[in-house]
PDB file of C-alpha atoms in Angstrom:
ATOM      1  CA  UNK C1374     -31.991 -40.499   0.117  1.00 74.00           C
ATOM      2  CA  UNK C1375     -28.399 -39.558   0.273  1.00 82.00           C
ATOM      3  CA  UNK C1376     -28.648 -38.148  -3.092  1.00 87.00           C
ATOM      4  CA  UNK C1377     -31.008 -36.025  -2.600  1.00 90.00           C
ATOM      5  CA  UNK C1378     -29.752 -34.637   0.503  1.00 91.00           C
ATOM      6  CA  UNK C1379     -26.103 -33.568  -0.954  1.00 90.00           C
ATOM      7  CA  UNK C1380     -28.403 -32.252  -3.727  1.00 93.00           C
ATOM      8  CA  UNK C1381     -30.183 -29.714  -0.793  1.00 95.00           C
ATOM      9  CA  UNK C1382     -26.618 -29.241   0.761  1.00 95.00           C
ATOM     10  CA  UNK C1383     -24.986 -28.244  -2.287  1.00 96.00           C
ATOM     11  CA  UNK C1384     -27.999 -26.018  -2.821  1.00 96.00           C
ATOM     12  CA  UNK C1385     -27.597 -24.500   0.201  1.00 97.00           C
ATOM     13  CA  UNK C1386     -24.396 -24.052   0.186  1.00 97.00           C
ATOM     14  CA  UNK C1387     -24.219 -22.171  -3.130  1.00 97.00           C
ATOM     15  CA  UNK C1388     -26.442 -19.435  -1.663  1.00 98.00           C
ATOM     16  CA  UNK C1389     -25.229 -19.266   1.764  1.00 97.00           C
ATOM     17  CA  UNK C1390     -21.530 -18.871  -0.225  1.00 97.00           C
ATOM     18  CA  UNK C1391     -23.429 -15.708  -1.900  1.00 97.00           C
ATOM     19  CA  UNK C1392     -24.368 -14.383   0.899  1.00 98.00           C
ATOM     20  CA  UNK C1393     -21.134 -14.792   2.766  1.00 96.00           C
ATOM     21  CA  UNK C1394     -20.149 -12.282  -0.936  1.00 94.00           C
ATOM     22  CA  UNK C1395     -22.496  -9.709  -0.211  1.00 96.00           C
ATOM     23  CA  UNK C1396     -21.185  -9.719   3.561  1.00 96.00           C
ATOM     24  CA  UNK C1397     -17.492  -9.514   3.218  1.00 94.00           C
ATOM     25  CA  UNK C1398     -17.102  -7.112   0.288  1.00 90.00           C
ATOM     26  CA  UNK C1399     -19.576  -4.976   2.563  1.00 93.00           C
ATOM     27  CA  UNK C1400     -17.494  -5.290   5.429  1.00 92.00           C
ATOM     28  CA  UNK C1401     -14.581  -4.515   2.940  1.00 88.00           C
ATOM     29  CA  UNK C1402     -16.111  -1.477   1.457  1.00 88.00           C
ATOM     30  CA  UNK C1403     -17.291  -0.395   5.557  1.00 89.00           C
ATOM     31  CA  UNK C1404     -13.386  -0.646   6.098  1.00 85.00           C
ATOM     32  CA  UNK C1405     -11.829   1.250   3.172  1.00 83.00           C
ATOM     33  CA  UNK C1406     -14.182   3.518   0.761  1.00 78.00           C
ATOM     34  CA  UNK C1407     -16.468   4.511   3.680  1.00 84.00           C
ATOM     35  CA  UNK C1408     -14.047   4.708   6.335  1.00 82.00           C
ATOM     36  CA  UNK C1409     -14.128   8.122   7.261  1.00 76.00           C
ATOM     37  CA  UNK C1410     -10.613   9.476   7.406  1.00 78.00           C
ATOM     38  CA  UNK C1411      -9.325   7.102   5.033  1.00 77.00           C
ATOM     39  CA  UNK C1412      -8.612   9.352   2.527  1.00 74.00           C
ATOM     40  CA  UNK C1413      -7.574  12.579   4.836  1.00 74.00           C
ATOM     41  CA  UNK C1414      -4.644   8.986   6.379  1.00 76.00           C
ATOM     42  CA  UNK C1415      -3.604   8.583   3.157  1.00 75.00           C
ATOM     43  CA  UNK C1416      -3.016  12.069   2.219  1.00 74.00           C
ATOM     44  CA  UNK C1417       0.971  11.686   1.591  1.00 75.00           C
ATOM     45  CA  UNK C1418       0.678   9.104  -0.476  1.00 76.00           C
ATOM     46  CA  UNK C1419      -1.945  10.641  -2.533  1.00 76.00           C
ATOM     47  CA  UNK C1420      -0.163  13.602  -3.077  1.00 77.00           C
ATOM     48  CA  UNK C1421       3.127  12.506  -3.958  1.00 76.00           C
ATOM     49  CA  UNK C1422       1.523  11.013  -7.272  1.00 75.00           C
ATOM     50  CA  UNK C1423       2.960  12.999 -10.148  1.00 76.00           C
ATOM     51  CA  UNK C1424      -0.609  12.370 -11.486  1.00 72.00           C
ATOM     52  CA  UNK C1425      -2.497  13.885  -9.021  1.00 75.00           C
ATOM     53  CA  UNK C1426      -0.223  16.678  -8.751  1.00 78.00           C
ATOM     54  CA  UNK C1427      -0.342  17.283 -12.022  1.00 79.00           C
ATOM     55  CA  UNK C1428      -4.402  16.962 -12.395  1.00 75.00           C
ATOM     56  CA  UNK C1429      -4.392  19.565  -8.918  1.00 76.00           C
ATOM     57  CA  UNK C1430      -1.560  21.714 -10.047  1.00 81.00           C
ATOM     58  CA  UNK C1431      -3.291  22.645 -13.473  1.00 80.00           C
ATOM     59  CA  UNK C1432      -6.956  23.256 -12.144  1.00 75.00           C
ATOM     60  CA  UNK C1433      -5.104  25.255  -9.065  1.00 78.00           C
ATOM     61  CA  UNK C1434      -3.313  26.870 -11.634  1.00 80.00           C
ATOM     62  CA  UNK C1435      -6.011  27.615 -13.973  1.00 80.00           C
ATOM     63  CA  UNK C1436      -8.022  28.834 -11.062  1.00 75.00           C
ATOM     64  CA  UNK C1437      -5.959  31.459  -9.810  1.00 76.00           C
ATOM     65  CA  UNK C1438      -4.615  32.666 -13.160  1.00 75.00           C
ATOM     66  CA  UNK C1439      -8.191  33.513 -14.067  1.00 77.00           C
ATOM     67  CA  UNK C1440      -8.717  34.669 -10.371  1.00 74.00           C
ATOM     68  CA  UNK C1441      -6.113  37.177 -10.177  1.00 73.00           C
ATOM     69  CA  UNK C1442      -6.552  38.250 -14.146  1.00 73.00           C
ATOM     70  CA  UNK C1443      -3.249  36.502 -15.300  1.00 66.00           C
ATOM     71  CA  UNK C1444      -4.000  34.782 -18.122  1.00 58.00           C
ATOM     72  CA  UNK C1445      -0.730  34.347 -19.437  1.00 63.00           C
ATOM     73  CA  UNK C1446       1.360  31.215 -20.399  1.00 68.00           C
ATOM     74  CA  UNK C1447       3.771  32.838 -18.971  1.00 71.00           C
ATOM     75  CA  UNK C1448       1.899  33.841 -15.896  1.00 72.00           C
ATOM     76  CA  UNK C1449       0.281  29.846 -15.760  1.00 76.00           C
ATOM     77  CA  UNK C1450       3.901  28.560 -16.122  1.00 82.00           C
ATOM     78  CA  UNK C1451       5.548  30.332 -12.991  1.00 80.00           C
ATOM     79  CA  UNK C1452       2.344  29.335 -10.601  1.00 81.00           C
ATOM     80  CA  UNK C1453       2.334  25.537 -11.640  1.00 81.00           C
ATOM     81  CA  UNK C1454       6.341  25.191 -11.005  1.00 83.00           C
ATOM     82  CA  UNK C1455       5.518  27.199  -7.457  1.00 85.00           C
ATOM     83  CA  UNK C1456       2.996  25.084  -6.789  1.00 84.00           C
ATOM     84  CA  UNK C1457       5.617  21.861  -6.580  1.00 82.00           C
ATOM     85  CA  UNK C1458       7.158  23.549  -4.283  1.00 84.00           C
ATOM     86  CA  UNK C1459       4.097  24.597  -2.536  1.00 86.00           C
ATOM     87  CA  UNK C1460       3.009  21.024  -2.185  1.00 85.00           C
ATOM     88  CA  UNK C1461       5.839  20.013  -0.421  1.00 85.00           C
ATOM     89  CA  UNK C1462       4.939  22.313   2.847  1.00 87.00           C
ATOM     90  CA  UNK C1463       3.690  20.144   5.494  1.00 87.00           C
ATOM     91  CA  UNK C1464       1.172  22.148   6.243  1.00 88.00           C
ATOM     92  CA  UNK C1465       0.192  23.156   3.092  1.00 86.00           C
ATOM     93  CA  UNK C1466      -0.060  18.958   3.331  1.00 85.00           C
ATOM     94  CA  UNK C1467      -2.599  19.027   5.936  1.00 87.00           C
ATOM     95  CA  UNK C1468      -4.771  21.568   4.339  1.00 86.00           C
ATOM     96  CA  UNK C1469      -5.286  19.069   1.628  1.00 83.00           C
ATOM     97  CA  UNK C1470      -5.621  16.410   4.167  1.00 82.00           C
ATOM     98  CA  UNK C1471      -8.591  18.280   5.275  1.00 84.00           C
ATOM     99  CA  UNK C1472      -9.893  19.179   1.454  1.00 81.00           C
ATOM    100  CA  UNK C1473      -9.788  14.835   1.067  1.00 79.00           C
ATOM    101  CA  UNK C1474     -11.492  14.170   4.473  1.00 80.00           C
ATOM    102  CA  UNK C1475     -14.382  16.719   3.157  1.00 79.00           C
ATOM    103  CA  UNK C1476     -14.396  14.530  -0.094  1.00 76.00           C
ATOM    104  CA  UNK C1477     -14.652  11.349   1.847  1.00 77.00           C
ATOM    105  CA  UNK C1478     -17.448  12.905   3.651  1.00 81.00           C
ATOM    106  CA  UNK C1479     -19.347  14.404   0.952  1.00 76.00           C
ATOM    107  CA  UNK C1480     -19.821  10.851  -0.385  1.00 75.00           C
ATOM    108  CA  UNK C1481     -20.637   9.291   2.751  1.00 80.00           C
ATOM    109  CA  UNK C1482     -23.071  11.444   2.934  1.00 76.00           C
ATOM    110  CA  UNK C1483     -21.766  13.449   5.918  1.00 77.00           C
ATOM    111  CA  UNK C1484     -21.682  16.837   3.900  1.00 73.00           C
ATOM    112  CA  UNK C1485     -22.955  18.083   0.871  1.00 70.00           C
ATOM    113  CA  UNK C1486     -20.936  21.458   0.081  1.00 70.00           C
ATOM    114  CA  UNK C1487     -17.956  22.222  -2.462  1.00 72.00           C
ATOM    115  CA  UNK C1488     -14.722  20.529  -1.681  1.00 76.00           C
ATOM    116  CA  UNK C1489     -12.307  23.545  -1.900  1.00 79.00           C
ATOM    117  CA  UNK C1490      -8.570  24.580  -0.517  1.00 82.00           C
ATOM    118  CA  UNK C1491      -7.678  28.245   0.431  1.00 81.00           C
ATOM    119  CA  UNK C1492      -6.788  30.777   3.009  1.00 84.00           C
ATOM    120  CA  UNK C1493      -4.196  32.265   4.633  1.00 87.00           C
ATOM    121  CA  UNK C1494      -1.972  29.543   5.281  1.00 89.00           C
ATOM    122  CA  UNK C1495      -2.314  28.570   1.229  1.00 87.00           C
ATOM    123  CA  UNK C1496      -1.773  31.955   0.097  1.00 87.00           C
ATOM    124  CA  UNK C1497       1.142  32.713   1.993  1.00 90.00           C
ATOM    125  CA  UNK C1498       3.061  29.133   0.947  1.00 90.00           C
ATOM    126  CA  UNK C1499       2.106  29.230  -2.386  1.00 88.00           C
ATOM    127  CA  UNK C1500       2.857  33.513  -2.231  1.00 89.00           C
ATOM    128  CA  UNK C1501       6.711  32.698  -0.688  1.00 91.00           C
ATOM    129  CA  UNK C1502       7.170  29.846  -3.539  1.00 89.00           C
ATOM    130  CA  UNK C1503       6.401  32.378  -5.902  1.00 86.00           C
ATOM    131  CA  UNK C1504       8.477  35.376  -4.767  1.00 89.00           C
ATOM    132  CA  UNK C1505      12.158  33.894  -6.478  1.00 89.00           C
ATOM    133  CA  UNK C1506      10.631  33.661  -9.272  1.00 86.00           C
ATOM    134  CA  UNK C1507       8.175  36.579 -10.580  1.00 84.00           C
ATOM    135  CA  UNK C1508       7.846  38.988  -6.981  1.00 87.00           C
ATOM    136  CA  UNK C1509       5.104  41.166  -8.497  1.00 85.00           C
ATOM    137  CA  UNK C1510       2.652  38.236  -9.600  1.00 83.00           C
ATOM    138  CA  UNK C1511       3.511  36.797  -5.355  1.00 86.00           C
ATOM    139  CA  UNK C1512       2.148  39.972  -3.393  1.00 87.00           C
ATOM    140  CA  UNK C1513      -0.840  40.210  -6.161  1.00 83.00           C
ATOM    141  CA  UNK C1514      -0.852  36.372  -4.274  1.00 84.00           C
ATOM    142  CA  UNK C1515      -0.809  37.528  -1.140  1.00 86.00           C
ATOM    143  CA  UNK C1516      -3.108  39.926  -1.814  1.00 84.00           C
ATOM    144  CA  UNK C1517      -6.421  38.511  -3.603  1.00 81.00           C
ATOM    145  CA  UNK C1518      -8.466  35.880  -1.288  1.00 80.00           C
ATOM    146  CA  UNK C1519      -8.272  32.506  -3.532  1.00 79.00           C
ATOM    147  CA  UNK C1520     -10.685  29.391  -2.620  1.00 78.00           C
ATOM    148  CA  UNK C1521     -10.517  26.810  -4.901  1.00 77.00           C
ATOM    149  CA  UNK C1522     -12.238  23.827  -5.363  1.00 73.00           C
ATOM    150  CA  UNK C1523     -10.144  20.688  -5.455  1.00 66.00           C
ATOM    151  CA  UNK C1524     -10.616  18.368  -9.409  1.00 54.00           C
ATOM    152  CA  UNK C1525     -12.231  15.041  -8.923  1.00 49.00           C
ATOM    153  CA  UNK C1526     -14.097  15.602  -6.088  1.00 49.00           C
ATOM    154  CA  UNK C1527     -16.972  15.949  -7.615  1.00 56.00           C
ATOM    155  CA  UNK C1528     -18.478  12.926  -5.981  1.00 62.00           C
ATOM    156  CA  UNK C1529     -21.669  11.036  -5.085  1.00 67.00           C
ATOM    157  CA  UNK C1530     -23.418  11.248  -2.558  1.00 74.00           C
ATOM    158  CA  UNK C1531     -24.227   7.690  -0.744  1.00 78.00           C
ATOM    159  CA  UNK C1532     -25.004   8.110   2.081  1.00 84.00           C
ATOM    160  CA  UNK C1533     -28.000   5.829   2.119  1.00 89.00           C
ATOM    161  CA  UNK C1534     -25.539   2.743   0.872  1.00 89.00           C
ATOM    162  CA  UNK C1535     -22.982   3.380   3.870  1.00 89.00           C
ATOM    163  CA  UNK C1536     -25.919   3.616   6.357  1.00 91.00           C
ATOM    164  CA  UNK C1537     -27.489   0.503   5.100  1.00 94.00           C
ATOM    165  CA  UNK C1538     -24.087  -1.520   4.534  1.00 94.00           C
ATOM    166  CA  UNK C1539     -24.037  -2.246   8.919  1.00 94.00           C
ATOM    167  CA  UNK C1540     -27.120  -3.794   8.141  1.00 97.00           C
ATOM    168  CA  UNK C1541     -26.540  -6.476   4.747  1.00 97.00           C
ATOM    169  CA  UNK C1542     -23.363  -7.071   6.038  1.00 97.00           C
ATOM    170  CA  UNK C1543     -25.223  -8.735   9.669  1.00 97.00           C
ATOM    171  CA  UNK C1544     -28.380 -10.056   7.733  1.00 98.00           C
ATOM    172  CA  UNK C1545     -25.516 -11.535   4.884  1.00 98.00           C
ATOM    173  CA  UNK C1546     -23.723 -13.113   6.970  1.00 98.00           C
ATOM    174  CA  UNK C1547     -25.922 -14.502   9.973  1.00 98.00           C
ATOM    175  CA  UNK C1548     -28.111 -16.074   6.980  1.00 98.00           C
ATOM    176  CA  UNK C1549     -25.054 -17.614   5.121  1.00 98.00           C
ATOM    177  CA  UNK C1550     -24.065 -18.966   9.015  1.00 97.00           C
ATOM    178  CA  UNK C1551     -27.757 -20.507   8.857  1.00 98.00           C
ATOM    179  CA  UNK C1552     -27.424 -21.927   4.929  1.00 98.00           C
ATOM    180  CA  UNK C1553     -23.680 -23.133   5.682  1.00 97.00           C
ATOM    181  CA  UNK C1554     -24.263 -24.447   8.744  1.00 96.00           C
ATOM    182  CA  UNK C1555     -27.953 -26.593   7.683  1.00 97.00           C
ATOM    183  CA  UNK C1556     -26.074 -27.897   4.442  1.00 96.00           C
ATOM    184  CA  UNK C1557     -22.899 -28.968   6.724  1.00 94.00           C
ATOM    185  CA  UNK C1558     -25.499 -31.120   8.805  1.00 94.00           C
ATOM    186  CA  UNK C1559     -27.408 -32.153   5.950  1.00 94.00           C
ATOM    187  CA  UNK C1560     -25.104 -33.611   3.786  1.00 94.00           C
ATOM    188  CA  UNK C1561     -24.363 -36.940   3.964  1.00 88.00           C
ATOM    189  CA  UNK C1562     -20.651 -36.154   2.360  1.00 87.00           C
ATOM    190  CA  UNK C1563     -19.791 -33.150   4.890  1.00 91.00           C
ATOM    191  CA  UNK C1564     -15.804 -32.944   3.621  1.00 92.00           C
ATOM    192  CA  UNK C1565     -17.281 -32.503  -0.210  1.00 92.00           C
ATOM    193  CA  UNK C1566     -19.137 -29.328   1.194  1.00 94.00           C
ATOM    194  CA  UNK C1567     -16.045 -28.024   3.680  1.00 95.00           C
ATOM    195  CA  UNK C1568     -14.052 -27.917   0.693  1.00 95.00           C
ATOM    196  CA  UNK C1569     -15.994 -26.482  -2.063  1.00 96.00           C
ATOM    197  CA  UNK C1570     -16.287 -23.807   0.873  1.00 97.00           C
ATOM    198  CA  UNK C1571     -13.094 -23.526   1.086  1.00 97.00           C
ATOM    199  CA  UNK C1572     -12.714 -23.482  -3.443  1.00 97.00           C
ATOM    200  CA  UNK C1573     -15.310 -20.109  -2.978  1.00 97.00           C
ATOM    201  CA  UNK C1574     -13.663 -18.479  -0.038  1.00 96.00           C
ATOM    202  CA  UNK C1575     -10.887 -18.395  -2.728  1.00 97.00           C
ATOM    203  CA  UNK C1576     -12.465 -17.681  -5.206  1.00 96.00           C
ATOM    204  CA  UNK C1577     -13.878 -14.583  -2.702  1.00 94.00           C
ATOM    205  CA  UNK C1578     -10.440 -13.309  -2.245  1.00 94.00           C
ATOM    206  CA  UNK C1579      -9.363 -13.352  -5.486  1.00 93.00           C
ATOM    207  CA  UNK C1580     -12.547 -11.187  -6.589  1.00 90.00           C
ATOM    208  CA  UNK C1581     -11.706  -8.753  -3.648  1.00 85.00           C
ATOM    209  CA  UNK C1582      -8.506  -8.551  -4.579  1.00 87.00           C
ATOM    210  CA  UNK C1583      -9.352  -7.476  -8.051  1.00 89.00           C
ATOM    211  CA  UNK C1584     -11.498  -4.950  -6.879  1.00 83.00           C
ATOM    212  CA  UNK C1585      -9.199  -3.417  -4.269  1.00 80.00           C
ATOM    213  CA  UNK C1586      -6.013  -4.113  -5.631  1.00 83.00           C
ATOM    214  CA  UNK C1587      -5.428  -5.337  -8.924  1.00 86.00           C
ATOM    215  CA  UNK C1588      -7.909  -2.890 -10.208  1.00 84.00           C
ATOM    216  CA  UNK C1589      -6.683   0.727  -9.362  1.00 81.00           C
ATOM    217  CA  UNK C1590      -3.038  -1.562  -9.926  1.00 79.00           C
ATOM    218  CA  UNK C1591      -2.573  -2.246 -13.431  1.00 82.00           C
ATOM    219  CA  UNK C1592      -6.512  -2.057 -15.441  1.00 84.00           C
ATOM    220  CA  UNK C1593      -7.732   1.396 -14.461  1.00 79.00           C
ATOM    221  CA  UNK C1594      -4.041   3.104 -14.891  1.00 75.00           C
ATOM    222  CA  UNK C1595      -4.456   1.398 -18.514  1.00 76.00           C
ATOM    223  CA  UNK C1596      -7.574   2.705 -19.609  1.00 74.00           C
ATOM    224  CA  UNK C1597      -7.449   5.878 -21.934  1.00 62.00           C
ATOM    225  CA  UNK C1598      -9.492   8.383 -19.438  1.00 61.00           C
ATOM    226  CA  UNK C1599      -8.982  12.031 -17.398  1.00 56.00           C
ATOM    227  CA  UNK C1600      -9.226  10.545 -14.184  1.00 57.00           C
ATOM    228  CA  UNK C1601      -8.450   6.895 -14.787  1.00 64.00           C
ATOM    229  CA  UNK C1602      -4.530   7.506 -13.178  1.00 67.00           C
ATOM    230  CA  UNK C1603      -5.722   9.621 -10.097  1.00 64.00           C
ATOM    231  CA  UNK C1604      -8.830   7.523  -9.339  1.00 68.00           C
ATOM    232  CA  UNK C1605      -5.927   4.899  -9.103  1.00 74.00           C
ATOM    233  CA  UNK C1606      -4.014   6.243  -6.711  1.00 72.00           C
ATOM    234  CA  UNK C1607      -7.093   6.751  -4.665  1.00 70.00           C
ATOM    235  CA  UNK C1608      -8.379   3.506  -4.456  1.00 73.00           C
ATOM    236  CA  UNK C1609      -4.857   2.223  -3.765  1.00 75.00           C
ATOM    237  CA  UNK C1610      -4.631   4.408  -1.182  1.00 73.00           C
ATOM    238  CA  UNK C1611      -8.090   3.339   0.457  1.00 73.00           C
ATOM    239  CA  UNK C1612      -7.624   0.034  -0.577  1.00 74.00           C
ATOM    240  CA  UNK C1613      -4.693  -1.006   1.514  1.00 73.00           C
ATOM    241  CA  UNK C1614      -6.107  -1.459   4.734  1.00 74.00           C
ATOM    242  CA  UNK C1615      -7.967  -4.146   3.706  1.00 83.00           C
ATOM    243  CA  UNK C1616      -5.573  -6.348   1.703  1.00 86.00           C
ATOM    244  CA  UNK C1617      -5.093  -8.165   4.908  1.00 88.00           C
ATOM    245  CA  UNK C1618      -8.868  -9.196   5.331  1.00 90.00           C
ATOM    246  CA  UNK C1619      -8.280 -11.327   1.970  1.00 87.00           C
ATOM    247  CA  UNK C1620      -5.339 -12.429   2.689  1.00 92.00           C
ATOM    248  CA  UNK C1621      -7.303 -13.773   5.376  1.00 94.00           C
ATOM    249  CA  UNK C1622     -10.015 -15.251   2.688  1.00 95.00           C
ATOM    250  CA  UNK C1623      -8.111 -16.920   1.072  1.00 96.00           C
ATOM    251  CA  UNK C1624      -5.853 -18.528   3.596  1.00 96.00           C
ATOM    252  CA  UNK C1625      -8.920 -19.674   5.404  1.00 97.00           C
ATOM    253  CA  UNK C1626     -10.072 -21.091   2.659  1.00 96.00           C
ATOM    254  CA  UNK C1627      -6.620 -22.712   2.333  1.00 97.00           C
ATOM    255  CA  UNK C1628      -7.702 -24.870   5.445  1.00 96.00           C
ATOM    256  CA  UNK C1629     -10.818 -25.933   5.037  1.00 95.00           C
ATOM    257  CA  UNK C1630      -9.301 -27.885   1.334  1.00 95.00           C
ATOM    258  CA  UNK C1631      -7.231 -29.430   3.689  1.00 93.00           C
ATOM    259  CA  UNK C1632      -9.223 -30.051   6.551  1.00 91.00           C
ATOM    260  CA  UNK C1633     -10.954 -33.155   5.317  1.00 87.00           C
ATOM    261  CA  UNK C1634      -7.476 -34.507   4.951  1.00 85.00           C
ATOM    262  CA  UNK C1635      -6.993 -34.313   8.546  1.00 83.00           C
ATOM    263  CA  UNK C1636     -10.068 -35.397   9.865  1.00 81.00           C
ATOM    264  CA  UNK C1637     -11.009 -38.977   8.028  1.00 72.00           C
ATOM    265  CA  UNK C1638     -14.220 -39.307   9.227  1.00 66.00           C
ATOM    266  CA  UNK C1639     -16.172 -35.785   7.640  1.00 64.00           C
TER     267      UNK C1639
END
């Protein structure tokens, strides 16, 4: 009889931990990838990356030289050089922060329009940076309206997922609570259930650490893909706020494993 109870408890506990994994991952995704403002708040960190700057510089240089009709290598080099100084301007960084906010709105399904930068502030700053290098090109930039598509922001519309996540998170945690509670009540050896939950919480913390930290920190940059460095920087920026959560999950797992040692009657 005890073996049957433990077997049922073991099944319920494992299914409950699958629900817990879904709930925790949904929570972390809501607090990072789908949290409006995360990209904009990390704009300075993202723009400080040489990989991001190189990608954006190349795209902006190509767009500007094509728009102005000055496609010579010298003009491209001059624009690229001026852009490095332009990126340091606080007003331009705010423009990029707004563009990143638009990109996240697109990802969340709140906006479907193109993601661009431009306007008088950007043009004036770029023209000022170009002035000492090539005054004629600076004058041309000043006079020509520039609307530039930001590279790497052709994001999928994940609005349907974002809208579903709160309900998925709630239902998953309710299911996990019911199943784990049932497993604890029915188990003949409750200490084994608590210890098993602890080990699975540690595994869940490692899984989430892999997705939100290890993957962007080390694995993506090693892949031979053009967008790898940029994706790595962006994922690290948006994953930063959830680090404390999976550390807490890990510590909770250690606590569950240790608890039966201090409560002998379990």
